[in-house]
């Protein structure tokens, strides 16, 4: 019996629809039961694991799933965090995908004077990405404090919790609506297809090797 290839995708969020659409366009069909964590492909020996996006890098790095589709922002943040605590943090990056595009930026309240990054010295920056933020600050010789939040980052300055934010931006409307001005892009991201670093069975690897040119074809057709 062929072993089933497992792919982790975001259950519900900004990457879900396009992740499924990509697989579909590659001929890998699923019928999704919203309540279920696992979906079995009806066309291939492939199982989908539908989880929070934050869990996807770890599942791949721990070899729990074979492939994952996740934003590079989350991937790099989790990698840095796992490296810091000594957990396995290896993976293979198979493809950069053409969806999920966004940037991680530092923004300050409109009325805050800001000329250069070093104006943030000694300030508090609210973010969901403490590792990416601190790496950037360190590289630029700035010492600011992380205020770690898992959500509602954009309201932190108004609530008096922080002097600045470091948040994902796509159109900029959210920053604008919260009286914040984007000052510095610290990371640019799109969705990535990643593979666990373990050697997979010949069956699984063959399936991946078949999938990749199809993904390239689908992406090329969209250009
Ligand atoms: O439940 P789960 O943990 O899986 O989902 P989530 O809420 O953590 O993530 P989700 O679905 O919001 O985003 C998943 C991924 O989509 C992110 O990790 C990014 O890689 C990518 N992505 C692309 C974005 C955006 N664009 C984006 N604009 N993720 C979030 N945003 C948010 C941003 O945080 C801010 O609140 O949208 C708001 C800003 O949007 P604009 O258009 O107003 O600038
Ligand atoms: Zn998340």
PDB file of C-alpha atoms and ligand atoms in Angstrom:
ATOM      1  CA  UNK A   1       0.000   0.000   0.000  1.00  0.00           C
ATOM      2  CA  UNK A   2       1.269   3.498  -0.818  1.00  0.00           C
ATOM      3  CA  UNK A   3       1.987   5.658   2.156  1.00  0.00           C
ATOM      4  CA  UNK A   4      -0.118   8.785   2.395  1.00  0.00           C
ATOM      5  CA  UNK A   5       1.601  12.135   2.029  1.00  0.00           C
ATOM      6  CA  UNK A   6       0.519  14.601   4.734  1.00  0.00           C
ATOM      7  CA  UNK A   7       0.233  18.336   4.089  1.00  0.00           C
ATOM      8  CA  UNK A   8      -0.529  20.913   6.784  1.00  0.00           C
ATOM      9  CA  UNK A   9      -2.517  23.962   5.680  1.00  0.00           C
ATOM     10  CA  UNK A  10      -4.238  26.774   7.562  1.00  0.00           C
ATOM     11  CA  UNK A  11      -7.689  25.687   8.686  1.00  0.00           C
ATOM     12  CA  UNK A  12      -9.401  29.019   8.381  1.00  0.00           C
ATOM     13  CA  UNK A  13      -7.783  32.303   7.594  1.00  0.00           C
ATOM     14  CA  UNK A  14      -6.136  34.302   4.875  1.00  0.00           C
ATOM     15  CA  UNK A  15      -4.169  31.390   3.415  1.00  0.00           C
ATOM     16  CA  UNK A  16      -6.838  28.670   3.536  1.00  0.00           C
ATOM     17  CA  UNK A  17      -8.719  29.312   0.331  1.00  0.00           C
ATOM     18  CA  UNK A  18      -5.669  29.783  -1.839  1.00  0.00           C
ATOM     19  CA  UNK A  19      -3.837  26.815  -0.316  1.00  0.00           C
ATOM     20  CA  UNK A  20      -6.746  24.554  -1.184  1.00  0.00           C
ATOM     21  CA  UNK A  21      -7.172  26.173  -4.583  1.00  0.00           C
ATOM     22  CA  UNK A  22      -3.508  25.555  -5.390  1.00  0.00           C
ATOM     23  CA  UNK A  23      -3.754  21.863  -4.539  1.00  0.00           C
ATOM     24  CA  UNK A  24      -6.985  21.634  -6.482  1.00  0.00           C
ATOM     25  CA  UNK A  25      -5.416  23.263  -9.519  1.00  0.00           C
ATOM     26  CA  UNK A  26      -2.644  20.644  -9.274  1.00  0.00           C
ATOM     27  CA  UNK A  27      -5.328  17.987  -9.575  1.00  0.00           C
ATOM     28  CA  UNK A  28      -5.298  17.035  -5.891  1.00  0.00           C
ATOM     29  CA  UNK A  29      -8.971  17.035  -4.935  1.00  0.00           C
ATOM     30  CA  UNK A  30     -10.474  17.224  -1.467  1.00  0.00           C
ATOM     31  CA  UNK A  31     -13.931  17.367  -0.067  1.00  0.00           C
ATOM     32  CA  UNK A  32     -13.578  19.350   3.135  1.00  0.00           C
ATOM     33  CA  UNK A  33     -15.690  18.724   6.201  1.00  0.00           C
ATOM     34  CA  UNK A  34     -15.306  22.011   8.105  1.00  0.00           C
ATOM     35  CA  UNK A  35     -15.488  20.278  11.472  1.00  0.00           C
ATOM     36  CA  UNK A  36     -12.677  17.851  10.689  1.00  0.00           C
ATOM     37  CA  UNK A  37      -8.968  18.297  11.316  1.00  0.00           C
ATOM     38  CA  UNK A  38      -8.059  15.788   8.602  1.00  0.00           C
ATOM     39  CA  UNK A  39      -9.268  15.686   5.006  1.00  0.00           C
ATOM     40  CA  UNK A  40      -8.433  12.739   2.752  1.00  0.00           C
ATOM     41  CA  UNK A  41      -7.866  13.472  -0.890  1.00  0.00           C
ATOM     42  CA  UNK A  42     -10.360  11.793  -3.192  1.00  0.00           C
ATOM     43  CA  UNK A  43      -7.830  11.700  -6.035  1.00  0.00           C
ATOM     44  CA  UNK A  44      -4.414  10.969  -4.450  1.00  0.00           C
ATOM     45  CA  UNK A  45      -2.947   9.221  -1.403  1.00  0.00           C
ATOM     46  CA  UNK A  46      -2.664  12.615   0.299  1.00  0.00           C
ATOM     47  CA  UNK A  47      -4.071  13.794   3.636  1.00  0.00           C
ATOM     48  CA  UNK A  48      -4.573  17.406   4.624  1.00  0.00           C
ATOM     49  CA  UNK A  49      -4.098  18.471   8.207  1.00  0.00           C
ATOM     50  CA  UNK A  50      -6.051  21.672   8.827  1.00  0.00           C
ATOM     51  CA  UNK A  51      -4.535  23.639  11.717  1.00  0.00           C
ATOM     52  CA  UNK A  52      -3.688  27.137  13.008  1.00  0.00           C
ATOM     53  CA  UNK A  53      -1.019  28.668  10.787  1.00  0.00           C
ATOM     54  CA  UNK A  54       1.270  29.128  13.805  1.00  0.00           C
ATOM     55  CA  UNK A  55       1.435  25.334  14.255  1.00  0.00           C
ATOM     56  CA  UNK A  56       2.469  24.548  10.680  1.00  0.00           C
ATOM     57  CA  UNK A  57       6.248  25.239  10.852  1.00  0.00           C
ATOM     58  CA  UNK A  58       6.639  23.152  14.024  1.00  0.00           C
ATOM     59  CA  UNK A  59       4.674  20.241  12.577  1.00  0.00           C
ATOM     60  CA  UNK A  60       7.026  20.213   9.572  1.00  0.00           C
ATOM     61  CA  UNK A  61      10.206  20.747  11.630  1.00  0.00           C
ATOM     62  CA  UNK A  62       9.207  17.919  13.976  1.00  0.00           C
ATOM     63  CA  UNK A  63       8.486  15.654  10.994  1.00  0.00           C
ATOM     64  CA  UNK A  64       4.857  15.189  12.060  1.00  0.00           C
ATOM     65  CA  UNK A  65       3.705  16.161   8.571  1.00  0.00           C
ATOM     66  CA  UNK A  66       5.614  15.955   5.287  1.00  0.00           C
ATOM     67  CA  UNK A  67       4.700  19.303   3.757  1.00  0.00           C
ATOM     68  CA  UNK A  68       3.308  22.611   4.955  1.00  0.00           C
ATOM     69  CA  UNK A  69       1.911  25.759   3.372  1.00  0.00           C
ATOM     70  CA  UNK A  70       2.583  28.772   5.564  1.00  0.00           C
ATOM     71  CA  UNK A  71       3.450  32.450   5.482  1.00  0.00           C
ATOM     72  CA  UNK A  72       7.187  33.156   5.537  1.00  0.00           C
ATOM     73  CA  UNK A  73       6.577  35.583   8.427  1.00  0.00           C
ATOM     74  CA  UNK A  74       5.232  32.789  10.633  1.00  0.00           C
ATOM     75  CA  UNK A  75       7.819  30.323   9.337  1.00  0.00           C
ATOM     76  CA  UNK A  76      10.784  32.559  10.158  1.00  0.00           C
ATOM     77  CA  UNK A  77       9.359  33.644  13.523  1.00  0.00           C
ATOM     78  CA  UNK A  78       8.818  30.037  14.607  1.00  0.00           C
ATOM     79  CA  UNK A  79      12.245  29.030  13.291  1.00  0.00           C
ATOM     80  CA  UNK A  80      13.956  31.748  15.343  1.00  0.00           C
ATOM     81  CA  UNK A  81      11.948  30.840  18.429  1.00  0.00           C
ATOM     82  CA  UNK A  82      12.710  27.130  18.111  1.00  0.00           C
ATOM     83  CA  UNK A  83      16.386  27.835  17.490  1.00  0.00           C
ATOM     84  CA  UNK A  84      16.443  29.971  20.640  1.00  0.00           C
ATOM     85  CA  UNK A  85      15.021  27.202  22.803  1.00  0.00           C
ATOM     86  CA  UNK A  86      17.009  24.403  21.135  1.00  0.00           C
ATOM     87  CA  UNK A  87      14.141  22.644  19.303  1.00  0.00           C
ATOM     88  CA  UNK A  88      14.591  21.176  15.821  1.00  0.00           C
ATOM     89  CA  UNK A  89      14.280  24.040  13.355  1.00  0.00           C
ATOM     90  CA  UNK A  90      15.302  22.507  10.008  1.00  0.00           C
ATOM     91  CA  UNK A  91      13.122  22.266   6.939  1.00  0.00           C
ATOM     92  CA  UNK A  92      13.436  22.432   3.162  1.00  0.00           C
ATOM     93  CA  UNK A  93      11.942  25.388   1.385  1.00  0.00           C
ATOM     94  CA  UNK A  94      10.424  23.983  -1.805  1.00  0.00           C
ATOM     95  CA  UNK A  95       8.664  26.974  -3.330  1.00  0.00           C
ATOM     96  CA  UNK A  96       7.838  30.605  -2.663  1.00  0.00           C
ATOM     97  CA  UNK A  97       4.187  30.975  -3.639  1.00  0.00           C
ATOM     98  CA  UNK A  98       2.354  33.876  -5.190  1.00  0.00           C
ATOM     99  CA  UNK A  99      -0.270  34.439  -2.501  1.00  0.00           C
ATOM    100  CA  UNK A 100      -0.400  35.632   1.106  1.00  0.00           C
ATOM    101  CA  UNK A 101       1.772  38.620   0.276  1.00  0.00           C
ATOM    102  CA  UNK A 102       2.286  41.098   3.111  1.00  0.00           C
ATOM    103  CA  UNK A 103       4.996  42.969   4.976  1.00  0.00           C
ATOM    104  CA  UNK A 104       5.880  43.199   8.649  1.00  0.00           C
ATOM    105  CA  UNK A 105       6.324  46.853   9.480  1.00  0.00           C
ATOM    106  CA  UNK A 106       7.026  49.158  12.357  1.00  0.00           C
ATOM    107  CA  UNK A 107       4.430  51.912  12.703  1.00  0.00           C
ATOM    108  CA  UNK A 108       4.019  54.756  15.158  1.00  0.00           C
ATOM    109  CA  UNK A 109       1.071  57.000  16.100  1.00  0.00           C
ATOM    110  CA  UNK A 110       0.674  59.796  13.540  1.00  0.00           C
ATOM    111  CA  UNK A 111       1.525  62.462  16.102  1.00  0.00           C
ATOM    112  CA  UNK A 112       4.740  60.764  17.220  1.00  0.00           C
ATOM    113  CA  UNK A 113       7.815  62.413  15.732  1.00  0.00           C
ATOM    114  CA  UNK A 114       9.883  59.770  13.951  1.00  0.00           C
ATOM    115  CA  UNK A 115      12.889  60.469  11.770  1.00  0.00           C
ATOM    116  CA  UNK A 116      15.051  57.420  12.098  1.00  0.00           C
ATOM    117  CA  UNK A 117      14.956  53.940  13.560  1.00  0.00           C
ATOM    118  CA  UNK A 118      17.101  54.951  16.531  1.00  0.00           C
ATOM    119  CA  UNK A 119      14.207  57.151  17.696  1.00  0.00           C
ATOM    120  CA  UNK A 120      12.828  53.860  18.985  1.00  0.00           C
ATOM    121  CA  UNK A 121      15.649  53.443  21.511  1.00  0.00           C
ATOM    122  CA  UNK A 122      14.118  52.805  24.923  1.00  0.00           C
ATOM    123  CA  UNK A 123      10.585  52.606  23.483  1.00  0.00           C
ATOM    124  CA  UNK A 124       8.013  49.801  23.812  1.00  0.00           C
ATOM    125  CA  UNK A 125       6.946  48.062  20.585  1.00  0.00           C
ATOM    126  CA  UNK A 126       3.850  45.851  20.528  1.00  0.00           C
ATOM    127  CA  UNK A 127       4.102  42.826  18.248  1.00  0.00           C
ATOM    128  CA  UNK A 128       3.096  39.262  17.603  1.00  0.00           C
ATOM    129  CA  UNK A 129       6.545  38.699  16.071  1.00  0.00           C
ATOM    130  CA  UNK A 130       9.019  39.279  18.915  1.00  0.00           C
ATOM    131  CA  UNK A 131      11.866  37.298  17.324  1.00  0.00           C
ATOM    132  CA  UNK A 132      11.691  38.939  13.886  1.00  0.00           C
ATOM    133  CA  UNK A 133      11.378  42.322  15.570  1.00  0.00           C
ATOM    134  CA  UNK A 134      14.318  41.858  17.933  1.00  0.00           C
ATOM    135  CA  UNK A 135      16.515  40.452  15.176  1.00  0.00           C
ATOM    136  CA  UNK A 136      15.856  43.541  13.082  1.00  0.00           C
ATOM    137  CA  UNK A 137      16.399  45.949  15.972  1.00  0.00           C
ATOM    138  CA  UNK A 138      19.607  44.185  16.946  1.00  0.00           C
ATOM    139  CA  UNK A 139      20.932  44.258  13.378  1.00  0.00           C
ATOM    140  CA  UNK A 140      20.284  47.989  13.399  1.00  0.00           C
ATOM    141  CA  UNK A 141      21.715  48.667  16.833  1.00  0.00           C
ATOM    142  CA  UNK A 142      18.438  49.749  18.410  1.00  0.00           C
ATOM    143  CA  UNK A 143      17.428  48.738  21.934  1.00  0.00           C
ATOM    144  CA  UNK A 144      13.655  48.737  22.301  1.00  0.00           C
ATOM    145  CA  UNK A 145      11.355  46.655  24.451  1.00  0.00           C
ATOM    146  CA  UNK A 146       8.980  44.002  23.102  1.00  0.00           C
ATOM    147  CA  UNK A 147       5.391  44.103  24.243  1.00  0.00           C
ATOM    148  CA  UNK A 148       4.181  40.660  23.211  1.00  0.00           C
ATOM    149  CA  UNK A 149       0.551  40.440  22.170  1.00  0.00           C
ATOM    150  CA  UNK A 150      -1.205  37.659  20.290  1.00  0.00           C
ATOM    151  CA  UNK A 151      -3.761  40.021  18.766  1.00  0.00           C
ATOM    152  CA  UNK A 152      -5.094  43.604  18.670  1.00  0.00           C
ATOM    153  CA  UNK A 153      -1.568  44.921  18.196  1.00  0.00           C
ATOM    154  CA  UNK A 154      -2.865  47.991  16.360  1.00  0.00           C
ATOM    155  CA  UNK A 155      -4.721  49.303  19.410  1.00  0.00           C
ATOM    156  CA  UNK A 156      -1.784  48.937  21.826  1.00  0.00           C
ATOM    157  CA  UNK A 157      -0.481  52.526  21.476  1.00  0.00           C
ATOM    158  CA  UNK A 158      -3.934  54.031  21.997  1.00  0.00           C
ATOM    159  CA  UNK A 159      -4.417  51.775  25.030  1.00  0.00           C
ATOM    160  CA  UNK A 160      -1.142  53.061  26.459  1.00  0.00           C
ATOM    161  CA  UNK A 161       0.501  49.647  26.248  1.00  0.00           C
ATOM    162  CA  UNK A 162       3.176  50.566  23.717  1.00  0.00           C
ATOM    163  CA  UNK A 163       4.807  53.478  21.873  1.00  0.00           C
ATOM    164  CA  UNK A 164       4.894  51.726  18.494  1.00  0.00           C
ATOM    165  CA  UNK A 165       3.692  48.564  16.793  1.00  0.00           C
ATOM    166  CA  UNK A 166       5.284  45.958  14.573  1.00  0.00           C
ATOM    167  CA  UNK A 167       2.451  44.378  12.610  1.00  0.00           C
ATOM    168  CA  UNK A 168       1.568  42.779   9.297  1.00  0.00           C
ATOM    169  CA  UNK A 169       0.378  45.169   6.636  1.00  0.00           C
ATOM    170  CA  UNK A 170      -1.150  44.555   3.253  1.00  0.00           C
ATOM    171  CA  UNK A 171      -3.232  47.542   2.142  1.00  0.00           C
ATOM    172  CA  UNK A 172      -2.328  49.751   5.108  1.00  0.00           C
ATOM    173  CA  UNK A 173      -6.010  50.412   5.881  1.00  0.00           C
ATOM    174  CA  UNK A 174      -5.800  48.935   9.386  1.00  0.00           C
ATOM    175  CA  UNK A 175      -2.857  51.130  10.379  1.00  0.00           C
ATOM    176  CA  UNK A 176      -4.582  54.145   8.898  1.00  0.00           C
ATOM    177  CA  UNK A 177      -7.833  53.424  10.747  1.00  0.00           C
ATOM    178  CA  UNK A 178      -5.898  53.258  14.003  1.00  0.00           C
ATOM    179  CA  UNK A 179      -4.010  56.502  13.508  1.00  0.00           C
ATOM    180  CA  UNK A 180      -0.717  54.744  12.839  1.00  0.00           C
ATOM    181  CA  UNK A 181       1.896  55.530  10.205  1.00  0.00           C
ATOM    182  CA  UNK A 182       4.084  52.863   8.628  1.00  0.00           C
ATOM    183  CA  UNK A 183       7.746  53.805   9.095  1.00  0.00           C
ATOM    184  CA  UNK A 184       9.941  50.803   8.437  1.00  0.00           C
ATOM    185  CA  UNK A 185       9.386  47.520   6.609  1.00  0.00           C
ATOM    186  CA  UNK A 186      11.289  44.843   8.500  1.00  0.00           C
ATOM    187  CA  UNK A 187      10.243  41.677   6.611  1.00  0.00           C
ATOM    188  CA  UNK A 188       8.464  40.886   3.340  1.00  0.00           C
ATOM    189  CA  UNK A 189       6.492  37.687   3.126  1.00  0.00           C
ATOM    190  CA  UNK A 190       4.501  35.391   0.876  1.00  0.00           C
ATOM    191  CA  UNK A 191       3.198  31.876   1.470  1.00  0.00           C
ATOM    192  CA  UNK A 192       5.841  29.150   1.234  1.00  0.00           C
ATOM    193  CA  UNK A 193       5.703  25.440   0.550  1.00  0.00           C
ATOM    194  CA  UNK A 194       8.024  23.661   2.951  1.00  0.00           C
ATOM    195  CA  UNK A 195       9.057  20.044   3.445  1.00  0.00           C
ATOM    196  CA  UNK A 196      10.331  18.265   6.518  1.00  0.00           C
ATOM    197  CA  UNK A 197      14.037  17.575   6.527  1.00  0.00           C
ATOM    198  CA  UNK A 198      13.724  13.809   7.079  1.00  0.00           C
ATOM    199  CA  UNK A 199      14.256  11.497   4.136  1.00  0.00           C
ATOM    200  CA  UNK A 200      10.813  10.457   2.998  1.00  0.00           C
ATOM    201  CA  UNK A 201       9.765   7.089   1.580  1.00  0.00           C
ATOM    202  CA  UNK A 202      10.216   6.691  -2.177  1.00  0.00           C
ATOM    203  CA  UNK A 203       6.418   6.819  -2.639  1.00  0.00           C
ATOM    204  CA  UNK A 204       6.075  10.100  -0.818  1.00  0.00           C
ATOM    205  CA  UNK A 205       9.067  11.677  -2.506  1.00  0.00           C
ATOM    206  CA  UNK A 206       7.752  10.611  -5.899  1.00  0.00           C
ATOM    207  CA  UNK A 207       4.453  12.311  -5.129  1.00  0.00           C
ATOM    208  CA  UNK A 208       6.243  15.531  -4.158  1.00  0.00           C
ATOM    209  CA  UNK A 209       8.361  15.361  -7.304  1.00  0.00           C
ATOM    210  CA  UNK A 210       5.165  15.064  -9.312  1.00  0.00           C
ATOM    211  CA  UNK A 211       3.475  17.899  -7.437  1.00  0.00           C
ATOM    212  CA  UNK A 212       6.219  20.521  -7.815  1.00  0.00           C
ATOM    213  CA  UNK A 213       6.138  20.963 -11.605  1.00  0.00           C
ATOM    214  CA  UNK A 214       2.362  21.198 -11.386  1.00  0.00           C
ATOM    215  CA  UNK A 215       2.660  23.964  -8.802  1.00  0.00           C
ATOM    216  CA  UNK A 216       5.122  25.768 -11.062  1.00  0.00           C
ATOM    217  CA  UNK A 217       2.692  25.399 -13.951  1.00  0.00           C
ATOM    218  CA  UNK A 218      -0.214  26.759 -11.931  1.00  0.00           C
ATOM    219  CA  UNK A 219       1.818  29.726 -10.727  1.00  0.00           C
ATOM    220  CA  UNK A 220       3.164  30.469 -14.201  1.00  0.00           C
ATOM    221  CA  UNK A 221      -0.350  30.371 -15.672  1.00  0.00           C
ATOM    222  CA  UNK A 222      -1.453  33.003 -13.151  1.00  0.00           C
ATOM    223  CA  UNK A 223       1.294  35.472 -14.063  1.00  0.00           C
TER     224      UNK A 223
HETATM  225  O1  LIG B   1      -6.200  31.219  13.159  1.00  0.00           O
HETATM  226  P1  LIG B   1      -4.820  31.301  12.625  1.00  0.00           P
HETATM  227  O2  LIG B   1      -3.753  31.431  13.681  1.00  0.00           O
HETATM  228  O3  LIG B   1      -4.536  30.194  11.650  1.00  0.00           O
HETATM  229  O4  LIG B   1      -4.799  32.626  11.712  1.00  0.00           O
HETATM  230  P2  LIG B   1      -4.169  34.074  11.980  1.00  0.00           P
HETATM  231  O5  LIG B   1      -5.266  34.963  12.425  1.00  0.00           O
HETATM  232  O6  LIG B   1      -2.928  33.999  12.786  1.00  0.00           O
HETATM  233  O7  LIG B   1      -3.672  34.463  10.525  1.00  0.00           O
HETATM  234  P3  LIG B   1      -4.385  35.164   9.290  1.00  0.00           P
HETATM  235  O8  LIG B   1      -5.363  34.247   8.655  1.00  0.00           O
HETATM  236  O9  LIG B   1      -4.848  36.552   9.636  1.00  0.00           O
HETATM  237  O10 LIG B   1      -3.104  35.349   8.358  1.00  0.00           O
HETATM  238  C1  LIG B   1      -2.411  34.246   7.870  1.00  0.00           C
HETATM  239  C2  LIG B   1      -1.229  34.733   7.070  1.00  0.00           C
HETATM  240  O11 LIG B   1      -1.678  35.532   5.975  1.00  0.00           O
HETATM  241  C3  LIG B   1      -0.262  35.653   7.789  1.00  0.00           C
HETATM  242  O12 LIG B   1       0.638  34.971   8.639  1.00  0.00           O
HETATM  243  C4  LIG B   1       0.459  36.293   6.617  1.00  0.00           C
HETATM  244  O13 LIG B   1       1.465  35.449   6.112  1.00  0.00           O
HETATM  245  C5  LIG B   1      -0.649  36.411   5.562  1.00  0.00           C
HETATM  246  N1  LIG B   1      -1.201  37.774   5.449  1.00  0.00           N
HETATM  247  C6  LIG B   1      -1.250  38.488   4.284  1.00  0.00           C
HETATM  248  C7  LIG B   1      -1.741  38.549   6.405  1.00  0.00           C
HETATM  249  C8  LIG B   1      -2.120  39.761   5.816  1.00  0.00           C
HETATM  250  N2  LIG B   1      -1.803  39.685   4.496  1.00  0.00           N
HETATM  251  C9  LIG B   1      -2.738  40.782   6.626  1.00  0.00           C
HETATM  252  N3  LIG B   1      -3.056  41.851   6.118  1.00  0.00           N
HETATM  253  N4  LIG B   1      -1.971  38.330   7.716  1.00  0.00           N
HETATM  254  C10 LIG B   1      -2.568  39.265   8.449  1.00  0.00           C
HETATM  255  N5  LIG B   1      -2.965  40.478   7.973  1.00  0.00           N
HETATM  256  C11 LIG B   1      -3.667  41.382   8.941  1.00  0.00           C
HETATM  257  C12 LIG B   1      -2.719  42.252   9.763  1.00  0.00           C
HETATM  258  O14 LIG B   1      -2.277  41.563  10.920  1.00  0.00           O
HETATM  259  C13 LIG B   1      -3.595  43.443  10.128  1.00  0.00           C
HETATM  260  O15 LIG B   1      -4.406  43.170  11.223  1.00  0.00           O
HETATM  261  O16 LIG B   1      -4.516  42.270   8.286  1.00  0.00           O
HETATM  262  C14 LIG B   1      -4.461  43.551   8.905  1.00  0.00           C
HETATM  263  C15 LIG B   1      -3.812  44.558   7.997  1.00  0.00           C
HETATM  264  O17 LIG B   1      -4.336  44.499   6.716  1.00  0.00           O
HETATM  265  P4  LIG B   1      -4.429  45.859   5.867  1.00  0.00           P
HETATM  266  O18 LIG B   1      -4.887  45.432   4.525  1.00  0.00           O
HETATM  267  O19 LIG B   1      -5.431  46.719   6.583  1.00  0.00           O
HETATM  268  O20 LIG B   1      -3.051  46.480   5.838  1.00  0.00           O
HETATM  269 ZN1  LIG B   2      -1.999  32.448  13.498  1.00  0.00          ZN
END
